[in-house]
Tab-separated table of C-alpha atoms in Angstrom:
chain	number	residue	atom	x	y	z
A	1	MET	CA	10.428	-12.927	-11.089
A	2	ILE	CA	14.436	-11.925	-10.059
A	3	THR	CA	16.676	-11.114	-12.857
A	4	ILE	CA	20.313	-11.856	-12.500
A	5	TYR	CA	23.027	-10.065	-14.669
A	6	HIS	CA	25.182	-13.053	-14.607
A	7	ASN	CA	28.637	-13.916	-15.911
A	8	PRO	CA	29.097	-17.990	-15.450
A	9	LYS	CA	33.357	-17.022	-15.021
A	10	CYS	CA	32.963	-15.337	-11.999
A	11	GLY	CA	32.517	-16.955	-8.606
A	12	LYS	CA	30.504	-14.118	-7.165
A	13	SER	CA	28.297	-14.488	-9.645
A	14	ARG	CA	28.143	-18.282	-9.770
A	15	ASN	CA	27.749	-18.232	-5.404
A	16	ALA	CA	24.652	-15.795	-6.207
A	17	LEU	CA	23.031	-17.521	-8.635
A	18	LYS	CA	22.962	-20.927	-6.578
A	19	PHE	CA	21.704	-18.873	-3.534
A	20	LEU	CA	18.878	-17.463	-5.722
A	21	GLU	CA	18.122	-20.865	-7.171
A	22	GLU	CA	18.231	-22.576	-3.691
A	23	SER	CA	15.479	-19.844	-2.318
A	24	GLY	CA	13.147	-21.375	-4.845
A	25	GLN	CA	12.501	-17.936	-6.656
A	26	GLN	CA	11.690	-17.306	-9.914
A	27	ILE	CA	14.694	-16.488	-11.783
A	28	GLU	CA	15.363	-15.128	-15.433
A	29	VAL	CA	19.355	-14.896	-15.880
A	30	VAL	CA	20.764	-12.716	-18.181
A	31	GLU	CA	24.257	-13.214	-19.444
A	32	TYR	CA	25.335	-9.900	-20.142
A	33	LEU	CA	28.652	-10.870	-21.908
A	34	LYS	CA	26.580	-12.653	-24.775
A	35	ASN	CA	23.423	-10.401	-24.366
A	36	THR	CA	24.684	-6.758	-23.922
A	37	PRO	CA	21.726	-4.903	-22.142
A	38	ALA	CA	20.665	-1.703	-24.188
A	39	LYS	CA	20.945	1.513	-22.880
A	40	GLU	CA	17.724	2.153	-21.999
A	41	GLU	CA	17.973	-0.910	-19.856
A	42	LEU	CA	21.180	-0.173	-18.151
A	43	LYS	CA	19.481	3.112	-17.307
A	44	SER	CA	17.202	1.293	-15.475
A	45	VAL	CA	19.385	-0.877	-13.724
A	46	ILE	CA	21.224	1.952	-12.344
A	47	GLN	CA	18.403	3.691	-11.274
A	48	LYS	CA	17.147	0.662	-9.455
A	49	LEU	CA	20.238	0.407	-7.862
A	50	GLY	CA	20.706	4.202	-7.039
A	51	ILE	CA	24.315	4.455	-8.018
A	52	LYS	CA	25.884	6.689	-10.814
A	53	ALA	CA	26.783	4.902	-13.642
A	54	HIS	CA	30.677	4.913	-13.267
A	55	ASP	CA	29.848	3.000	-10.082
A	56	LEU	CA	28.940	-0.039	-12.063
A	57	ILE	CA	32.012	-0.098	-13.686
A	58	ARG	CA	34.836	-2.656	-13.221
A	59	VAL	CA	37.458	0.008	-12.668
A	60	LYS	CA	40.171	-3.115	-12.415
A	61	GLU	CA	39.872	-4.201	-15.761
A	62	GLU	CA	42.543	-3.546	-18.601
A	63	ILE	CA	40.374	-2.001	-20.775
A	64	TYR	CA	39.136	0.557	-17.973
A	65	LYS	CA	42.481	1.323	-17.294
A	66	GLU	CA	44.070	1.778	-20.702
A	67	LYS	CA	40.946	3.563	-22.088
A	68	TYR	CA	38.798	5.674	-19.501
A	69	LYS	CA	40.721	5.785	-16.089
A	70	GLY	CA	41.002	9.345	-15.104
A	71	LYS	CA	38.208	10.285	-17.767
A	72	ILE	CA	35.299	12.677	-16.699
A	73	LEU	CA	32.195	11.761	-18.529
A	74	SER	CA	28.361	12.322	-18.032
A	75	ASP	CA	26.435	9.007	-16.662
A	76	ASP	CA	24.874	8.701	-20.803
A	77	GLU	CA	28.478	8.204	-21.749
A	78	TRP	CA	29.493	6.048	-19.391
A	79	ILE	CA	26.769	4.233	-20.027
A	80	ASP	CA	27.872	4.244	-23.841
A	81	VAL	CA	31.170	2.864	-22.667
A	82	LEU	CA	29.293	-0.067	-20.658
A	83	VAL	CA	27.167	-1.023	-23.770
A	84	GLU	CA	30.212	-1.147	-25.779
A	85	ASN	CA	32.319	-2.706	-23.378
A	86	PRO	CA	29.806	-5.103	-21.170
A	87	ILE	CA	32.973	-6.721	-19.309
A	88	LEU	CA	33.039	-3.369	-17.744
A	89	ILE	CA	29.802	-4.305	-15.762
A	90	GLU	CA	29.905	-4.938	-12.344
A	91	ARG	CA	28.410	-8.402	-11.390
A	92	PRO	CA	26.370	-9.936	-10.253
A	93	ILE	CA	23.666	-7.698	-10.410
A	94	VAL	CA	20.354	-8.895	-8.903
A	95	ILE	CA	16.993	-7.360	-9.696
A	96	ASN	CA	13.494	-7.555	-8.001
A	97	LYS	CA	10.784	-5.448	-9.213
A	98	ASN	CA	11.824	-1.878	-8.688
A	99	LYS	CA	15.034	-3.242	-6.353
A	100	ALA	CA	18.374	-3.968	-7.136
A	101	VAL	CA	21.893	-4.907	-5.434
A	102	ILE	CA	25.083	-5.268	-6.952
A	103	ALA	CA	25.362	-8.682	-4.700
A	104	ARG	CA	29.172	-9.158	-4.346
A	105	GLU	CA	28.779	-10.162	-0.597
A	106	GLU	CA	26.807	-13.110	-0.074
A	107	GLY	CA	24.146	-11.217	2.159
A	108	LYS	CA	23.062	-8.131	-0.222
A	109	ILE	CA	20.593	-10.548	-2.005
A	110	GLU	CA	18.693	-10.972	0.990
A	111	THR	CA	17.746	-7.575	1.470
A	112	ILE	CA	15.538	-7.462	-1.943
A	113	ILE	CA	13.900	-10.725	-1.504
């Protein structure tokens, strides 16, 4: 089963979900703004993405600019920030088994399905 961390208000996220639906894959949709992932879940997602926690943050969001821009935090601390402020989680994230991508570009999903 493929999991997508989805924000229905985001066009790129809607496009990724549509692509997955049309691919015929079984999909689990996680609306992460309604059901914020726990810290351990985010750690797992970050590991599958092969990135640092800060790389998962939407740095153009106002809350980031106001509260966190320029701060140097550990991965654990950034994950706490994401749990407290799920709007900062980059989207959409698509996971297939132990592989994951931030699917902002159309072809990214194809690399893991």
